[in-house]
mmCIF file of C-alpha atoms in Angstrom:
data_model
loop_
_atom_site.group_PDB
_atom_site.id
_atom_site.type_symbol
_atom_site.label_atom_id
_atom_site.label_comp_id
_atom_site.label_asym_id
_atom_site.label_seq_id
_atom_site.Cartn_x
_atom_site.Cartn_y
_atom_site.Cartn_z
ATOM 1 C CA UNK A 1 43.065 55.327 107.596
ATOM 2 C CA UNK A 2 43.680 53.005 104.260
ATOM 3 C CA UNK A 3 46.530 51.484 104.075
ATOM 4 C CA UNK A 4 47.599 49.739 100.560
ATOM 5 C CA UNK A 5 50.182 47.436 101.222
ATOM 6 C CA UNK A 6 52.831 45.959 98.542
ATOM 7 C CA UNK A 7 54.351 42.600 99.087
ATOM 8 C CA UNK A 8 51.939 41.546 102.395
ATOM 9 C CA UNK A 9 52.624 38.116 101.579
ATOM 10 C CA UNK A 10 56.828 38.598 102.004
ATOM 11 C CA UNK A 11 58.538 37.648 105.700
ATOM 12 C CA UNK A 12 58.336 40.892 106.767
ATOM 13 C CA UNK A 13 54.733 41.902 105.138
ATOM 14 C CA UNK A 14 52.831 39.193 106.763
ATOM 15 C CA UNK A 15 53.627 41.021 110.389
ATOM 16 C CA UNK A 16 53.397 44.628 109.056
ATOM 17 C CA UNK A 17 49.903 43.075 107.563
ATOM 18 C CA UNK A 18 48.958 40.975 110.974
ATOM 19 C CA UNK A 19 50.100 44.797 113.071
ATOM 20 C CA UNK A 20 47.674 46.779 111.074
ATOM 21 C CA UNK A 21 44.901 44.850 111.227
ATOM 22 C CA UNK A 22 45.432 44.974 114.615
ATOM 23 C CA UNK A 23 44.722 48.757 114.361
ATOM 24 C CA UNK A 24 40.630 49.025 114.489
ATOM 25 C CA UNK A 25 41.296 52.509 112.460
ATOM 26 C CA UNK A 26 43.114 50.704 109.256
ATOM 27 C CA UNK A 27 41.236 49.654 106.474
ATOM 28 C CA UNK A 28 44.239 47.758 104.707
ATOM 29 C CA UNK A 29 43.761 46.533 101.246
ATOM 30 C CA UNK A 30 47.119 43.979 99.722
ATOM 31 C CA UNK A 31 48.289 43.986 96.673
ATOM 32 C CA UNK A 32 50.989 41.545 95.352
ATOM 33 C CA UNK A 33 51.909 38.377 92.927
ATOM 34 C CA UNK A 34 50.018 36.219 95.089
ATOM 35 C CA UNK A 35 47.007 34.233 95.296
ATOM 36 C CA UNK A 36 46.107 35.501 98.293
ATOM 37 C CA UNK A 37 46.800 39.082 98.243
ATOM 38 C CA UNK A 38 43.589 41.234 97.490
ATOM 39 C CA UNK A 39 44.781 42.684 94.256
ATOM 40 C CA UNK A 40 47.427 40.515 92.117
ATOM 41 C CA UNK A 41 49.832 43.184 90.309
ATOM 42 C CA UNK A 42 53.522 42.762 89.737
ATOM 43 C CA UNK A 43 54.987 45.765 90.073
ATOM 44 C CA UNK A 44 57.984 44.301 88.218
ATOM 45 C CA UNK A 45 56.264 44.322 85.139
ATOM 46 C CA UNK A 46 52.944 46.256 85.406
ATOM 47 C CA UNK A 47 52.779 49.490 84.130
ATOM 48 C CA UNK A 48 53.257 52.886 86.125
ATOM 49 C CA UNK A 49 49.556 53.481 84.589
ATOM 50 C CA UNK A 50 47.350 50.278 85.552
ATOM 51 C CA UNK A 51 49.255 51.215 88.955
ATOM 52 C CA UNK A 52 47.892 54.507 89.067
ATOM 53 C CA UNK A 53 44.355 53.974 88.179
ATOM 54 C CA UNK A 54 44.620 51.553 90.548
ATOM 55 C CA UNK A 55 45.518 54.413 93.559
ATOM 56 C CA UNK A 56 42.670 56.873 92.321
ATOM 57 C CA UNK A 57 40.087 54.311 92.537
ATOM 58 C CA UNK A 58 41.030 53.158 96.376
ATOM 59 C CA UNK A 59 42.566 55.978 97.328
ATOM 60 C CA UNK A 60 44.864 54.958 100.032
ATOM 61 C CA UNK A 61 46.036 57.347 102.788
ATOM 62 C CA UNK A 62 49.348 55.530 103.556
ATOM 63 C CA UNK A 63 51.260 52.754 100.739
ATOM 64 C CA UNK A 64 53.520 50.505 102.805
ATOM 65 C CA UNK A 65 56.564 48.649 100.499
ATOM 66 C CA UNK A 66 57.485 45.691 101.479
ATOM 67 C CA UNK A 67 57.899 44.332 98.050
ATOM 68 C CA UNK A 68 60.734 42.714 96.461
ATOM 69 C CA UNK A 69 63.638 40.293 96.524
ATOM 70 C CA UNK A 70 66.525 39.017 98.767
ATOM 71 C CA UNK A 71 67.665 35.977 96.387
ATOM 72 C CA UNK A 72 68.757 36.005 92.646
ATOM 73 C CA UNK A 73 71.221 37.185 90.298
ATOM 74 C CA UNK A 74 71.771 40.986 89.979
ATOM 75 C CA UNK A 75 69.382 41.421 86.661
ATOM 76 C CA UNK A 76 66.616 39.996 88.781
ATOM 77 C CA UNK A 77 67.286 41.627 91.781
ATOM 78 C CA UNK A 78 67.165 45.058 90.007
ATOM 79 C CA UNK A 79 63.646 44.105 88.426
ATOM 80 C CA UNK A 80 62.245 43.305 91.905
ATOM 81 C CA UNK A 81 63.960 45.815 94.105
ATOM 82 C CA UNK A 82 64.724 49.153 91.951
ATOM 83 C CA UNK A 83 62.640 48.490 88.814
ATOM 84 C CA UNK A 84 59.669 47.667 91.485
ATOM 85 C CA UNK A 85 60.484 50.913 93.489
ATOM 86 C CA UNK A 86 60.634 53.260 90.672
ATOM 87 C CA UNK A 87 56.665 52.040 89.515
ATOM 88 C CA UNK A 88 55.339 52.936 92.988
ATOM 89 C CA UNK A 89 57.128 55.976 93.042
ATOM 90 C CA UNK A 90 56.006 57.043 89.544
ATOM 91 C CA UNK A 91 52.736 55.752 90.039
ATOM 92 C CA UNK A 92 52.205 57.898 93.283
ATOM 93 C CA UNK A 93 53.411 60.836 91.914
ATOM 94 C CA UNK A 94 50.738 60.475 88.962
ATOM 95 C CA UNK A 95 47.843 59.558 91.426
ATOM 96 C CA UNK A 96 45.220 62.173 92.811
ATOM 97 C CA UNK A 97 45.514 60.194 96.201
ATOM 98 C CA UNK A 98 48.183 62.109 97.446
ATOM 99 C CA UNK A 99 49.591 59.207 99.871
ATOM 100 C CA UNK A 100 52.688 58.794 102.033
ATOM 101 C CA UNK A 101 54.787 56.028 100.935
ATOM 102 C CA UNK A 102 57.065 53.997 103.685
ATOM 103 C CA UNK A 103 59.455 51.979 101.947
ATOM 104 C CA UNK A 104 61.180 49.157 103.549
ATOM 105 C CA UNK A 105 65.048 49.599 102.834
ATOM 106 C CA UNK A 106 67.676 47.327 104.618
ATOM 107 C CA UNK A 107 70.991 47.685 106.355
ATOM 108 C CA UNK A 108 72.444 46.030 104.031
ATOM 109 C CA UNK A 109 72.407 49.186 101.736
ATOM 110 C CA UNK A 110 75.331 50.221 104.044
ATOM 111 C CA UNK A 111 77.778 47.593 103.226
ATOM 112 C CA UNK A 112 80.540 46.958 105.728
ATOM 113 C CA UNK A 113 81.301 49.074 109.237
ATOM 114 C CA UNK A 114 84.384 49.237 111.198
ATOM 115 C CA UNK A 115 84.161 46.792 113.671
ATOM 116 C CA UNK A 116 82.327 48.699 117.452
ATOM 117 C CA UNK A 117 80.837 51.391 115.472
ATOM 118 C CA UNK A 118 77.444 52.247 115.345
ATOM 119 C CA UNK A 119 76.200 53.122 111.487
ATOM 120 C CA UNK A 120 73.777 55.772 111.551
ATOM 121 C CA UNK A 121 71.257 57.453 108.868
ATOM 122 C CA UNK A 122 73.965 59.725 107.474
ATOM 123 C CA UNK A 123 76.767 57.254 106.856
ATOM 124 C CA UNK A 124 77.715 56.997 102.933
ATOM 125 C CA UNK A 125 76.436 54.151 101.473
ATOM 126 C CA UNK A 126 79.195 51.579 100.202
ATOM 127 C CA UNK A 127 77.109 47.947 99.360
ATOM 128 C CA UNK A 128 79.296 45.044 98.706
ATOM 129 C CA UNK A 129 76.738 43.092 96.794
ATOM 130 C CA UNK A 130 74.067 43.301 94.034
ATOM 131 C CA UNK A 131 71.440 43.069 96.581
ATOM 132 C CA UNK A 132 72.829 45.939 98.921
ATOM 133 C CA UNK A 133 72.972 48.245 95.412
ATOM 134 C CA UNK A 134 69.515 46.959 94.216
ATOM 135 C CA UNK A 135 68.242 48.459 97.472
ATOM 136 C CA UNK A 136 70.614 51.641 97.815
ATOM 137 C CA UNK A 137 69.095 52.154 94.135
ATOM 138 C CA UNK A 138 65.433 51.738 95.051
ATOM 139 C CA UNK A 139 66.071 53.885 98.250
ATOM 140 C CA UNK A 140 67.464 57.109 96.376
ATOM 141 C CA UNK A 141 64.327 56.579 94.245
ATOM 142 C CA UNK A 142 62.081 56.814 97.327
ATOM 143 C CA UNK A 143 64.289 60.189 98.320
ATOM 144 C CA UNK A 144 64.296 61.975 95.133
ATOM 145 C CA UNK A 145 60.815 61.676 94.190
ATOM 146 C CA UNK A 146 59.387 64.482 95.957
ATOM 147 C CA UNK A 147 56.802 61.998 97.768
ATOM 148 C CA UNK A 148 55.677 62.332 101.321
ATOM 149 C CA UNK A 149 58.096 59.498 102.267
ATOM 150 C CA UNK A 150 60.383 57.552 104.908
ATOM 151 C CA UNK A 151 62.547 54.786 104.362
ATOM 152 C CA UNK A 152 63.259 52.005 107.279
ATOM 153 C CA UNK A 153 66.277 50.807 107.067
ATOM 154 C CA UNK A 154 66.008 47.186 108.519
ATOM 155 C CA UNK A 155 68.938 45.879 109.918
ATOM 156 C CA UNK A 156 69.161 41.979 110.514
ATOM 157 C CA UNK A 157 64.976 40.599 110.718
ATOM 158 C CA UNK A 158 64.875 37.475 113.199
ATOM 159 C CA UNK A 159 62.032 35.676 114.641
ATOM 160 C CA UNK A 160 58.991 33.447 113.440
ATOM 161 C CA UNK A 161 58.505 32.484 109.791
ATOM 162 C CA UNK A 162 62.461 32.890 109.314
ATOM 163 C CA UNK A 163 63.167 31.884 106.182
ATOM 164 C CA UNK A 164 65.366 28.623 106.375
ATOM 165 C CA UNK A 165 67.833 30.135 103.959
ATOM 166 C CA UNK A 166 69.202 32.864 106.306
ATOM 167 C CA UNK A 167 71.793 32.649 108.448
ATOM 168 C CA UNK A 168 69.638 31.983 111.965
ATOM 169 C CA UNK A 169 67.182 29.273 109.862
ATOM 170 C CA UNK A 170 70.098 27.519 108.567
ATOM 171 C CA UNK A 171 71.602 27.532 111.992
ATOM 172 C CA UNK A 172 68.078 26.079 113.394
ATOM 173 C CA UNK A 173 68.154 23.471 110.804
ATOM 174 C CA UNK A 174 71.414 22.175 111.380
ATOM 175 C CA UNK A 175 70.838 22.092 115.008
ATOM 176 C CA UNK A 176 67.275 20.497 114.059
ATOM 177 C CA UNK A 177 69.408 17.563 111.801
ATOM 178 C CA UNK A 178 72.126 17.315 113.977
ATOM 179 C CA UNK A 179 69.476 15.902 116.923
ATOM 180 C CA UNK A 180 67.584 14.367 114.424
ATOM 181 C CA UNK A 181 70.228 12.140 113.597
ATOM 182 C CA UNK A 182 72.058 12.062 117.292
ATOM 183 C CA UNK A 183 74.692 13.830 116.865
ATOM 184 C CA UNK A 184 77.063 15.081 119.494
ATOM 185 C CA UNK A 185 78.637 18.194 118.008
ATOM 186 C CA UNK A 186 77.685 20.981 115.090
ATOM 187 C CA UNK A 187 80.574 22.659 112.821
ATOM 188 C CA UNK A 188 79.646 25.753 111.790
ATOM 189 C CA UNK A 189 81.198 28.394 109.441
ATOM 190 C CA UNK A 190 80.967 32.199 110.175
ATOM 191 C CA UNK A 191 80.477 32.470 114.120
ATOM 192 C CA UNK A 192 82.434 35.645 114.627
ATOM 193 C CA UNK A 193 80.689 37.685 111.915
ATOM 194 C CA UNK A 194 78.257 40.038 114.053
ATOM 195 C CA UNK A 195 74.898 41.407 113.330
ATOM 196 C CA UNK A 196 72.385 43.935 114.489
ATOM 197 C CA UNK A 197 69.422 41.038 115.041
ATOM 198 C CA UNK A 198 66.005 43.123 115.259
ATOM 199 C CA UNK A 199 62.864 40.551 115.602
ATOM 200 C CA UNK A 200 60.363 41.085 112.813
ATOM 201 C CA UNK A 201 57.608 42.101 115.210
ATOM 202 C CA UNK A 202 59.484 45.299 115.721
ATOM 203 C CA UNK A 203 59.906 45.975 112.819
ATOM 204 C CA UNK A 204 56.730 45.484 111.991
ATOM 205 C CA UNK A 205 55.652 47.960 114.733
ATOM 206 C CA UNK A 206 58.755 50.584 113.951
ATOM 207 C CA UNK A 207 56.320 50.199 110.159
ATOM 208 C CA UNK A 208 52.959 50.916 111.899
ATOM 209 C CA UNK A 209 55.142 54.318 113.937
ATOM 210 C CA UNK A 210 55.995 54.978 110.212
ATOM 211 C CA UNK A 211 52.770 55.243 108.865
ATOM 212 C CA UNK A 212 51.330 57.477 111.180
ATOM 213 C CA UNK A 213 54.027 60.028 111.681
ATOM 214 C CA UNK A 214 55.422 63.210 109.545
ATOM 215 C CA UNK A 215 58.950 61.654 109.672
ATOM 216 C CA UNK A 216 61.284 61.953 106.381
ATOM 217 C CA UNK A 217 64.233 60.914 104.893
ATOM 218 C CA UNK A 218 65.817 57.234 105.969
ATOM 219 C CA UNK A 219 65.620 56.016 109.784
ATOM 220 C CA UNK A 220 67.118 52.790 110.819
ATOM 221 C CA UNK A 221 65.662 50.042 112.374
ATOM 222 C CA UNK A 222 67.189 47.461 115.113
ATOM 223 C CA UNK A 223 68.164 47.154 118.175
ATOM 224 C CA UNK A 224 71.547 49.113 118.681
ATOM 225 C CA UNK A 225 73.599 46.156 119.813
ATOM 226 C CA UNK A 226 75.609 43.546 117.743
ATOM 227 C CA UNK A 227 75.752 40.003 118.322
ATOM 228 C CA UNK A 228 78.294 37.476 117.660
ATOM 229 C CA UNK A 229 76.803 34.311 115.958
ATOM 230 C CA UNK A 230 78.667 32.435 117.804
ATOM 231 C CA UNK A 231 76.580 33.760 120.843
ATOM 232 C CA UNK A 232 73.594 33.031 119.165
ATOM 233 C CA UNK A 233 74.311 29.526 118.441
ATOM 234 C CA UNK A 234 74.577 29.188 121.941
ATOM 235 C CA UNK A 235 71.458 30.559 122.894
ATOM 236 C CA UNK A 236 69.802 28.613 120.235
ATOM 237 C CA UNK A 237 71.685 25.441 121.685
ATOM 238 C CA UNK A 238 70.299 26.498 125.328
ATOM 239 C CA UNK A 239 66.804 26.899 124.192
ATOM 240 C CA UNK A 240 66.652 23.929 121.663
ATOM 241 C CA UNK A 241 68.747 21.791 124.411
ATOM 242 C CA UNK A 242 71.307 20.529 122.473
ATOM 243 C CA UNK A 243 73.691 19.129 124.524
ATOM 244 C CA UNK A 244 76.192 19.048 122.026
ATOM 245 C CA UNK A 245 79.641 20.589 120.940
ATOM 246 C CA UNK A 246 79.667 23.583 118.514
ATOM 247 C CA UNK A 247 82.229 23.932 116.930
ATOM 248 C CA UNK A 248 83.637 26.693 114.589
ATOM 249 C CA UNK A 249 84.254 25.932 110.573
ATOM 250 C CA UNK A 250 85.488 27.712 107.549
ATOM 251 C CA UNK A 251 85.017 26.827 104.010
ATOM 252 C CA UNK A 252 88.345 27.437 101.839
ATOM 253 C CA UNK A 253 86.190 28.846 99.078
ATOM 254 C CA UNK A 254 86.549 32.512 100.336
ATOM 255 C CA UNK A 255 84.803 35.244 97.935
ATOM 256 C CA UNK A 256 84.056 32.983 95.522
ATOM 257 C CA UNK A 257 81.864 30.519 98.111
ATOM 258 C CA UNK A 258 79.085 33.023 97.252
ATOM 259 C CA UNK A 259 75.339 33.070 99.398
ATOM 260 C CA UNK A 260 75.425 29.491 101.250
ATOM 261 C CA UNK A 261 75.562 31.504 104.457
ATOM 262 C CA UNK A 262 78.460 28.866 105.341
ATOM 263 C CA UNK A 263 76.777 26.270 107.408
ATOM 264 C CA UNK A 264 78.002 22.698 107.064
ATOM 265 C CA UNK A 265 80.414 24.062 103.699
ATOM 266 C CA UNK A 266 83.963 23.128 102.890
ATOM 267 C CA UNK A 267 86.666 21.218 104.442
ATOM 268 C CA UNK A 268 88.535 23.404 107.206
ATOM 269 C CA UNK A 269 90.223 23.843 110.484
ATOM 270 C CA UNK A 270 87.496 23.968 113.139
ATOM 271 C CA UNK A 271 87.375 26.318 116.609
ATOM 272 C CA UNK A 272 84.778 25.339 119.446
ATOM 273 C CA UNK A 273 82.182 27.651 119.955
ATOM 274 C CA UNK A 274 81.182 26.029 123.128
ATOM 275 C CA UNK A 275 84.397 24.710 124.726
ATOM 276 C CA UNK A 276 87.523 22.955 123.541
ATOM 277 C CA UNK A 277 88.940 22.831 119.979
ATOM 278 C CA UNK A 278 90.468 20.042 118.326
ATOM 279 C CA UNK A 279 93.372 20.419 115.756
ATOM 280 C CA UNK A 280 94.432 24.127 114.425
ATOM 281 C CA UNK A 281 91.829 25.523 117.210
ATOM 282 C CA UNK A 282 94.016 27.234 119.136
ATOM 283 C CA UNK A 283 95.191 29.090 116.282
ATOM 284 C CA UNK A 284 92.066 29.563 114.589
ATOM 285 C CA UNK A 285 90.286 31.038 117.417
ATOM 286 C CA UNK A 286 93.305 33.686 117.488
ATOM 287 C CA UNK A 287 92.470 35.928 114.902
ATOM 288 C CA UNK A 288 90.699 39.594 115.314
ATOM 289 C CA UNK A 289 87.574 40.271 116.984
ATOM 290 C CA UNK A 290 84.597 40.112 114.314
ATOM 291 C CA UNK A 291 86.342 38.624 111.221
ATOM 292 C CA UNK A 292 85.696 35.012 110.791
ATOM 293 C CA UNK A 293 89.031 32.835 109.724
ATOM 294 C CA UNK A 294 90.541 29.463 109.395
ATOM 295 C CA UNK A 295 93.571 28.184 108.600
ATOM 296 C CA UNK A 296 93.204 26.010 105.557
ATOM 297 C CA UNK A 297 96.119 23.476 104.609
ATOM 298 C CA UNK A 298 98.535 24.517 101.530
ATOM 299 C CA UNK A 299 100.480 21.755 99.497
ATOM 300 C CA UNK A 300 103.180 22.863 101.147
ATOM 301 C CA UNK A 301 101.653 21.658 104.594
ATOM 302 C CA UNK A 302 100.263 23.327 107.652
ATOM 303 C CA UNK A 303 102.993 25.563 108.513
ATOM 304 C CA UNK A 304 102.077 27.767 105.298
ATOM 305 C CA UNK A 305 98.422 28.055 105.786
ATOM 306 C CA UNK A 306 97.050 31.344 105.675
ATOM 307 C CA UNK A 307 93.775 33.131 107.380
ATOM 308 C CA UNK A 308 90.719 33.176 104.961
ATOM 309 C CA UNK A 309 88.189 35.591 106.079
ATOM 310 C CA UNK A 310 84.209 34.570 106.174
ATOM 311 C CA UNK A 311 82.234 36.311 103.512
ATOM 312 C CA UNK A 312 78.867 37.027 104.690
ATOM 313 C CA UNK A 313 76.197 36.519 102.420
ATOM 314 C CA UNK A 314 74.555 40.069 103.033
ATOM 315 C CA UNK A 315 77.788 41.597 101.698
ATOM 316 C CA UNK A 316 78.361 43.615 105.253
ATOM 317 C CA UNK A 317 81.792 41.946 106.145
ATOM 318 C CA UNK A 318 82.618 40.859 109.964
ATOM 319 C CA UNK A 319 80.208 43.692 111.808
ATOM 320 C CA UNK A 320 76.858 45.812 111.735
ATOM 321 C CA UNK A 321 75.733 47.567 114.406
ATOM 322 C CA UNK A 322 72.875 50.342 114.299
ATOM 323 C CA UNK A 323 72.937 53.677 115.440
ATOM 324 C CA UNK A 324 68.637 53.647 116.703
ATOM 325 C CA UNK A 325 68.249 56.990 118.131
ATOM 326 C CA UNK A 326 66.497 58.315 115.397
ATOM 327 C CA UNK A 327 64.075 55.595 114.894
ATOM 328 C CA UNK A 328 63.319 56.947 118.886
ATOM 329 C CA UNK A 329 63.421 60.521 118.444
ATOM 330 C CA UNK A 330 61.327 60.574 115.109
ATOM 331 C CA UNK A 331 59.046 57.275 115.707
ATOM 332 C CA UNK A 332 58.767 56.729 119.489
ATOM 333 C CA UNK A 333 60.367 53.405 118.327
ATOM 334 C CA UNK A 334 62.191 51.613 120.392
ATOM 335 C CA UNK A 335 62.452 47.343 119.866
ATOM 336 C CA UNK A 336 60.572 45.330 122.973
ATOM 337 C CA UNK A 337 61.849 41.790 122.277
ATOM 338 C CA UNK A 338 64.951 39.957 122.706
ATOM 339 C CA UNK A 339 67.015 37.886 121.011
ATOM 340 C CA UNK A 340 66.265 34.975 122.998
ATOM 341 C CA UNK A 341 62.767 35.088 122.204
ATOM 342 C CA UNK A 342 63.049 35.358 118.659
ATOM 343 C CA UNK A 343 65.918 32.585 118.645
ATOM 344 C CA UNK A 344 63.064 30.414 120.340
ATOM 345 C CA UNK A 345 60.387 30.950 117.804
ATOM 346 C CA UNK A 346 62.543 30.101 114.983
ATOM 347 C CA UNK A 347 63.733 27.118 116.942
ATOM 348 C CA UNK A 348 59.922 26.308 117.718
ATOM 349 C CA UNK A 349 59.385 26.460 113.540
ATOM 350 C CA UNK A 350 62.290 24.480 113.182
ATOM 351 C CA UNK A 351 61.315 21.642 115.425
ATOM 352 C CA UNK A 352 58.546 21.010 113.848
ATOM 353 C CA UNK A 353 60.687 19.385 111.364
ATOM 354 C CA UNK A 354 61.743 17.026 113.155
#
């Protein structure tokens, strides 16, 4: 079988890329931006046709899409997510190949969920940031272009080659400069926001189930279960051993704090994620179940402070959960590792650091 792959040298295409070359029956052939990919093309700017003449000469059985863009304002996000999306799609349905496309869609094309509810396929899309509609966009593309085609919906990617700039690699590297330096607690911001943590392995097998089978339409991809942050932390502590304090932070920025993922920001009321609080704790560590607050101090003193809710950086809110029993029925998916383990290998990364 020959597999083109888009975007092989992204976090997630370097596993989908490493599990089919596991597969003696893929020939796979990269194409990307990149030195190192076999083909350089940017499908941002290259044309539908140079694409397509492209197809017809390897003639791929299966294009995986794992190109694009998590970071950048929403013009750029559009050219490397939907603009991207719409030249594969165009360029397939010129080609003589005939191919199935899998495109790699996220969870964050869902935007928020009521808190212990699990989102499933046919839930109406409601993204609360450019890079939830830059995706939703590129998605519908996928869907209305009469292709032989699935979309994944990846819920929250964890594991090795985390990028430091997401919410688990900033995590590890304050826990990596907090030893560094000897310290004996962590603040954090955002513990109670809860996510759907899939390791990139899986998802990179759930890709490999994708390109094989007949399946359609959009299937999600995680584990089914939600985890605090806060829990994480802790594992992360456990695994890194840091014998330290954790303890819970808000900035006072609120939507306006934008992407920082909220570690080490602002100047708030902590809660301890690990034990005691100091200060406002108590009330702090009051509020609802899966929406992140702190009471910051008004001119008019403490008595008039007010909850601020944690804006997560994926534009989700407090809580995403998936609904993974079509990724089962359809795929014969189902995730193998934990949490724990994929908390370790970012820690491992991280460590090295040090």
């Amino acid at each position: 079988m020959r597999v083109l792959l888009l975007g092989a040298s992204g976090y997630l295409g370097r596993f989908v890329a490493d599990r089919l070359l596991a597969d003696p029956a893929v020939q796979l052939t990269a194409l990307g931006r990149d030195d190192d990919a076999d083909v350089r093309f940017d499908l941002a700017t290259g044309s539908p046709g140079a694409l397509t003449r492209f197809l017809d000469a390897v003639h791929p059985g299966v294009v995986v899409n794992c190109a694009g863009a998590t970071r950048g304002g929403a013009r750029e996000l559009t050219r490397q997510n939907t603009v991207s999306t719409a030249t594969v799609c165009e360029s397939l349905r010129r080609s003589t190949c005939d191919a199935r496309l899998v495109h790699i869609g996220c969870a964050a094309e869902y935007g928020p969920s009521q808190t212990g509810s699990s989102t499933g396929e046919a839930a109406a899309p409601r993204p609360g940031g450019p890079y939830g509609v830059s995706k939703l966009a590129a998605t519908e593309l996928v869907l209305a272009s009469g292709l032989d085609a699935v979309v994944l919906r990846v819920f929250s990617p964890a594991g090795p080659s985390t990028p430091a700039g997401s919410p688990l690699g900033r995590l590890a590297d304050g826990m990596r400069r907090a030893m560094q330096q000897g310290e004996t607690e962590l603040r954090l911001a955002g513990l109670s926001v809860q996510r759907d943590f899939v390791d990139v392995r899986d998802v990179a097998r759930a890709v490999h189930a994708a390109s094989l089978s007949a399946a359609q339409g959009v299937i999600n991809i995680g584990t089914g279960r939600a985890v605090r942050l806060r829990d994480a932390a802790s594992v992360l502590a456990r695994v890194a051993g840091f014998g330290g304090a954790l303890y819970e932070l808000e900035a006072s920025g609120g939507p306006g704090t934008g992407g920082s993922g909220g570690l080490n920001s602002g100047s708030a009321a902590v809660t301890s994620a690990t034990g005691g609080a100091p200060g406002q704790a108590a009330a702090a560590s009051a509020s609802p179940a899966g929406t992140a607050t702190a009471h910051v101090p008004s001119p008019a003193g403490p008595s008039s402070a007010a909850p601020v809710p944690y804006h997560y950086p994926d534009g989700c809110g407090s809580w995403q959960q998936a609904d993974v029993r079509t990724a089962r029925d359809r795929l014969g998916w189902r995730p193998r590792i934990g949490l724990e383990e994929s908390l370790a290998d970012i820690w491992m990364e991280a460590a090295c650091r040090i």
